[in-house]
Short mmCIF file of C-alpha atoms in Angstrom, two decimals:
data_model
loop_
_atom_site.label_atom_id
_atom_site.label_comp_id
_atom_site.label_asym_id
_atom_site.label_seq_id
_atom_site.Cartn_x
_atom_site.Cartn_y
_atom_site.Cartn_z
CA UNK U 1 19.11 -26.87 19.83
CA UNK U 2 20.43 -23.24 20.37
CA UNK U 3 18.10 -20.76 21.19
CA UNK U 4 20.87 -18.04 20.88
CA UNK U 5 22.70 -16.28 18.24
CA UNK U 6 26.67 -16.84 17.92
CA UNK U 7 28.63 -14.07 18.65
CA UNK U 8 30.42 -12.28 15.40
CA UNK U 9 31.77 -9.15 14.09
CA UNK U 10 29.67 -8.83 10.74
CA UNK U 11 25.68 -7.99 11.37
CA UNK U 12 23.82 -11.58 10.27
CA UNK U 13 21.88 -11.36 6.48
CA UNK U 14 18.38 -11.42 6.86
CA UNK U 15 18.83 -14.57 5.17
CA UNK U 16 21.02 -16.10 7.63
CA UNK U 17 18.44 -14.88 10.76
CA UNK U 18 15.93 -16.10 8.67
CA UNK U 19 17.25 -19.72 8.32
CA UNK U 20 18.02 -19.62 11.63
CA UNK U 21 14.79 -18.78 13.30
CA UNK U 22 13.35 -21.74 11.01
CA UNK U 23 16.15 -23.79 12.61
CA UNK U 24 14.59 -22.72 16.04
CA UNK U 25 16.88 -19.58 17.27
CA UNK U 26 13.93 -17.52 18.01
CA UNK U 27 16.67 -14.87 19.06
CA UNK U 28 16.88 -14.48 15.50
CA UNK U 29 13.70 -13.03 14.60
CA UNK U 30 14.09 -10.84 17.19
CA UNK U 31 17.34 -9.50 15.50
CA UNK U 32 14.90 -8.77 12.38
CA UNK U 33 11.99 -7.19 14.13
CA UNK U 34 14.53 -4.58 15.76
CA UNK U 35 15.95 -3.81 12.15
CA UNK U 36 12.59 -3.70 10.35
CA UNK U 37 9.64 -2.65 13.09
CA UNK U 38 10.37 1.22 12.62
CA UNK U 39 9.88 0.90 8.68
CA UNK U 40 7.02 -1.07 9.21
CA UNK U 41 5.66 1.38 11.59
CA UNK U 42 6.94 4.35 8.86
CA UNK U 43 4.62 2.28 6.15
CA UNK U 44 1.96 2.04 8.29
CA UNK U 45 1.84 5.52 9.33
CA UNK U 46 2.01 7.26 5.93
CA UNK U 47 -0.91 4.83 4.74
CA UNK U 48 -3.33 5.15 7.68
CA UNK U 49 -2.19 7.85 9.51
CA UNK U 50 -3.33 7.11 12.91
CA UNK U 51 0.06 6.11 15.51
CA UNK U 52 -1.78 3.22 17.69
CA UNK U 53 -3.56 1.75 14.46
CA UNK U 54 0.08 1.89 13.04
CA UNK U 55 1.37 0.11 16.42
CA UNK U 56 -1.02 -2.35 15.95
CA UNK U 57 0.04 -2.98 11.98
CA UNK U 58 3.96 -3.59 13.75
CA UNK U 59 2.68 -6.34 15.80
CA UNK U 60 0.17 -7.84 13.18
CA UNK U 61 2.53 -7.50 10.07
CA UNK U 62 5.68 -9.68 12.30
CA UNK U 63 3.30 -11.97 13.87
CA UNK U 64 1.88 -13.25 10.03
CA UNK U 65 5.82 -13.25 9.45
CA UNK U 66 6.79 -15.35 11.72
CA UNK U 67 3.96 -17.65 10.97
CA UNK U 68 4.10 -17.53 7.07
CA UNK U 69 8.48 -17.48 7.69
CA UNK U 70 8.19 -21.14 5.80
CA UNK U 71 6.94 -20.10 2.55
CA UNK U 72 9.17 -17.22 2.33
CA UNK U 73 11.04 -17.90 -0.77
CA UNK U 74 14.26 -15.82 -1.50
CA UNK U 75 13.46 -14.67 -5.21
CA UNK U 76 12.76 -11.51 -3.45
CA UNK U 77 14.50 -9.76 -0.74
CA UNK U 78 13.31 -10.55 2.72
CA UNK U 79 12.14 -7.09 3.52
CA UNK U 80 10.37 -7.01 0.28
CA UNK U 81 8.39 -9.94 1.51
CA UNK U 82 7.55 -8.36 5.00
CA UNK U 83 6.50 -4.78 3.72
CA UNK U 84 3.91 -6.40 1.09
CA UNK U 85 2.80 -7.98 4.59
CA UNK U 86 2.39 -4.88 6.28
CA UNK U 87 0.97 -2.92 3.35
CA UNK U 88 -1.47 -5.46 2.89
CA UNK U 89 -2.41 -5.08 6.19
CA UNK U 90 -2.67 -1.34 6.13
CA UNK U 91 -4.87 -2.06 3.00
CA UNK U 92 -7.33 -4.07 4.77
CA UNK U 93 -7.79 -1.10 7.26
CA UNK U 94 -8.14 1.58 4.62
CA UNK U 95 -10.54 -0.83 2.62
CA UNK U 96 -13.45 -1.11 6.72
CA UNK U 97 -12.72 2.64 7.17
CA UNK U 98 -14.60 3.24 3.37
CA UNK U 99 -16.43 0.77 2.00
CA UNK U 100 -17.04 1.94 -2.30
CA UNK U 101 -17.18 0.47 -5.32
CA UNK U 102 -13.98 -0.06 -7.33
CA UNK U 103 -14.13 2.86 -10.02
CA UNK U 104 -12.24 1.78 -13.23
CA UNK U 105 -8.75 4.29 -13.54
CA UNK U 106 -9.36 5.31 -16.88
CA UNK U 107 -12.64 6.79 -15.81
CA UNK U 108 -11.01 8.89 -12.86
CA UNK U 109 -7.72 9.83 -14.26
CA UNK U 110 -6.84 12.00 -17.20
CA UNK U 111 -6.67 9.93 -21.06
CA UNK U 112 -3.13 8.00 -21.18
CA UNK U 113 -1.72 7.64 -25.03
CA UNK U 114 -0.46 4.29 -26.00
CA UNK U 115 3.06 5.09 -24.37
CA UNK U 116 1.73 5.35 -20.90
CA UNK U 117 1.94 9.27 -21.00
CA UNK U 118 -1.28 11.70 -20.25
CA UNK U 119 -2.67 13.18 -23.17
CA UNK U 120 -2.89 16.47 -21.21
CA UNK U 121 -0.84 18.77 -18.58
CA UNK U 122 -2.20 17.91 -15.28
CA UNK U 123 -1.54 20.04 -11.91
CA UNK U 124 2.49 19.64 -10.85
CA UNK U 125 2.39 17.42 -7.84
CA UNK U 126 5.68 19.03 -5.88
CA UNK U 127 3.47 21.72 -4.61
CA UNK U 128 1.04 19.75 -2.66
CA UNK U 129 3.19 17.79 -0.55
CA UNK U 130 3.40 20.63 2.28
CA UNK U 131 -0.20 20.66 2.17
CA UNK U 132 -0.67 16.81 2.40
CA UNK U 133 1.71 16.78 5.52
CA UNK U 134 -0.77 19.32 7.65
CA UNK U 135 -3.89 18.84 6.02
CA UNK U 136 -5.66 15.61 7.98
CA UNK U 137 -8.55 15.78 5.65
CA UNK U 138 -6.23 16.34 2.28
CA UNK U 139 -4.49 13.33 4.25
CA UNK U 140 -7.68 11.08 3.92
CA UNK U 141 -8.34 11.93 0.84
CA UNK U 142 -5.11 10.61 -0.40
CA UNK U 143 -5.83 7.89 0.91
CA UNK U 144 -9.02 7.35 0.09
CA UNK U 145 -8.21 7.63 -3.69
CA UNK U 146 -5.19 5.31 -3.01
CA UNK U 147 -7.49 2.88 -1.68
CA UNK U 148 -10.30 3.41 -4.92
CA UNK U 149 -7.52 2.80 -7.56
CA UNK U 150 -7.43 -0.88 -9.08
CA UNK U 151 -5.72 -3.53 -7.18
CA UNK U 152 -2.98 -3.80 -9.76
CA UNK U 153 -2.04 -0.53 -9.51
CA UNK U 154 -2.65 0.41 -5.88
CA UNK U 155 0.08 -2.39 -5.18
CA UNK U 156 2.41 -0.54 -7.75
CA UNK U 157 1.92 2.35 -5.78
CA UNK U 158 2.26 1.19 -2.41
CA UNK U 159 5.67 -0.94 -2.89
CA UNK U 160 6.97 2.21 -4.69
CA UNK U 161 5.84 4.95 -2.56
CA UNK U 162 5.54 3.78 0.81
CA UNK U 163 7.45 0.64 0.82
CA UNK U 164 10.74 2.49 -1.64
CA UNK U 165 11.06 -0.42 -3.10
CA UNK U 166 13.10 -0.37 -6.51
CA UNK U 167 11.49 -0.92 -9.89
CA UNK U 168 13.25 -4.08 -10.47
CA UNK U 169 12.22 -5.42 -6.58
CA UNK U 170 8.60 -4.50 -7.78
CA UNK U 171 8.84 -6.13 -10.47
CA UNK U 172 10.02 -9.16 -9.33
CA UNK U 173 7.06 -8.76 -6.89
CA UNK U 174 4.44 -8.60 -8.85
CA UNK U 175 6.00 -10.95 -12.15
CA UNK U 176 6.06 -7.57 -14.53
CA UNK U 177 8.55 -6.27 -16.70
CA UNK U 178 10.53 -3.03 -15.01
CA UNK U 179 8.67 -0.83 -18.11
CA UNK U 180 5.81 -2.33 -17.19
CA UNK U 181 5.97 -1.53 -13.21
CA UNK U 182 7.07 2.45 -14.80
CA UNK U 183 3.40 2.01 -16.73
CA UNK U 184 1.03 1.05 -13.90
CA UNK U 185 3.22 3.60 -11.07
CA UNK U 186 2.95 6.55 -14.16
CA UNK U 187 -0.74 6.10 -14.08
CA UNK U 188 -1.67 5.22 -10.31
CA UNK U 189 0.22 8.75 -9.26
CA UNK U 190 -1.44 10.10 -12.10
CA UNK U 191 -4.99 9.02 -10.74
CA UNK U 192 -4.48 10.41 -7.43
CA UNK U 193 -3.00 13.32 -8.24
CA UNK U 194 -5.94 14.23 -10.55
CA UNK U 195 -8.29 13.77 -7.62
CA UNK U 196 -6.39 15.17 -5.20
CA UNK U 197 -6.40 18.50 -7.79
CA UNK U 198 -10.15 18.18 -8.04
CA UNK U 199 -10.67 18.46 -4.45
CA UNK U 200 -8.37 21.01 -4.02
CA UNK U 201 -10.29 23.11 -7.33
CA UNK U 202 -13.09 22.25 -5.67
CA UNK U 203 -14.87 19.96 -8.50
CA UNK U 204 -15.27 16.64 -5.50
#
């Protein structure tokens, strides 16, 4: 059994270095980790925003990989399949760092018509980004109200916004229609951009 991969002009598919570290060329995986660990790291960084918490999400997110590799099935890209790893991961963190009760969305976000759409302006989002980048406490709030929406539409969010994953990818992910995955991202940015105004106003 080789343990090596075969020299060749063309970069492998992670398909092919997938089959092949199933087939025992370990080399392969390695090949994978070196094209994925700094997105991984990227993911895990923008959720929990600590650097040796995200370290620790690089080695913990490759490690399930390589353990769950035989019930990867290829409906879905392979790095699809290894960011909802990591971001599950990252969730896991966020959810023993604050411990609340899950707060329905329609209750914390403003009324939706049938259409998906608000019912009212809410605060432009653009503006805040500068803030959320130096802000550490703005920072945890985000993610605290990331963490507090519904688990159907925190994943939305994540795959979308962290993981830049394309509508169709997500909805392949999560077995939705691509207006449907539009629906639940419209109203999970929606949520925590309304609290993210409120505690900005003042009103949390």
């Amino acid at each position: 059994m080789s343990t090596a991969l075969a020299p060749r002009v063309d970069a492998p598919s992670d398909l092919e270095l997938v089959v092949a570290t199933l087939d025992g060329t370990y080399a392969a995986f390695e090949v994978l980790f070196r094209r994925y660990s700094d997105r991984v790291f990227g993911i895990a960084m923008g959720m929990l925003r600590n650097e040796a918490e995200a370290h620790d999400i690089v080695q913990e997110t490759f490690l399930s990989a390589f353990r769950k590799l035989h019930t990867y099935r290829q409906e879905s890209p392979f790095r699809s399949w290894l960011f909802r790893i990591a971001s599950n991961a990252c969730l896991m963190r966020l959810r023993a760092r604050r411990r609340r009760p899950e707060v329905p969305l329609e209750v914390r976000s403003p009324g939706f018509k049938d259409d998906g759409h608000h019912e009212r302006p809410v605060v432009d989002w653009s503006p805040l980004a500068p803030k959320l980048m130096e802000d550490q406490e703005l920072g945890e709030r985000l993610h605290a109200a990331i963490e507090g929406l519904p688990d159907k539409y925190r994943a939305v969010l994540v795959m979308a916004d962290y993981e830049h994953l394309s509508m169709k990818d997500i909805a392949v992910e999560m077995n939705l229609s691509v207006p449907a995955v539009k629906t639940r991202l419209h109203r999970a940015r929606l949520a925590v951009r309304q609290e993210l105004c409120e505690y900005l106003n003042g009103t949390v």
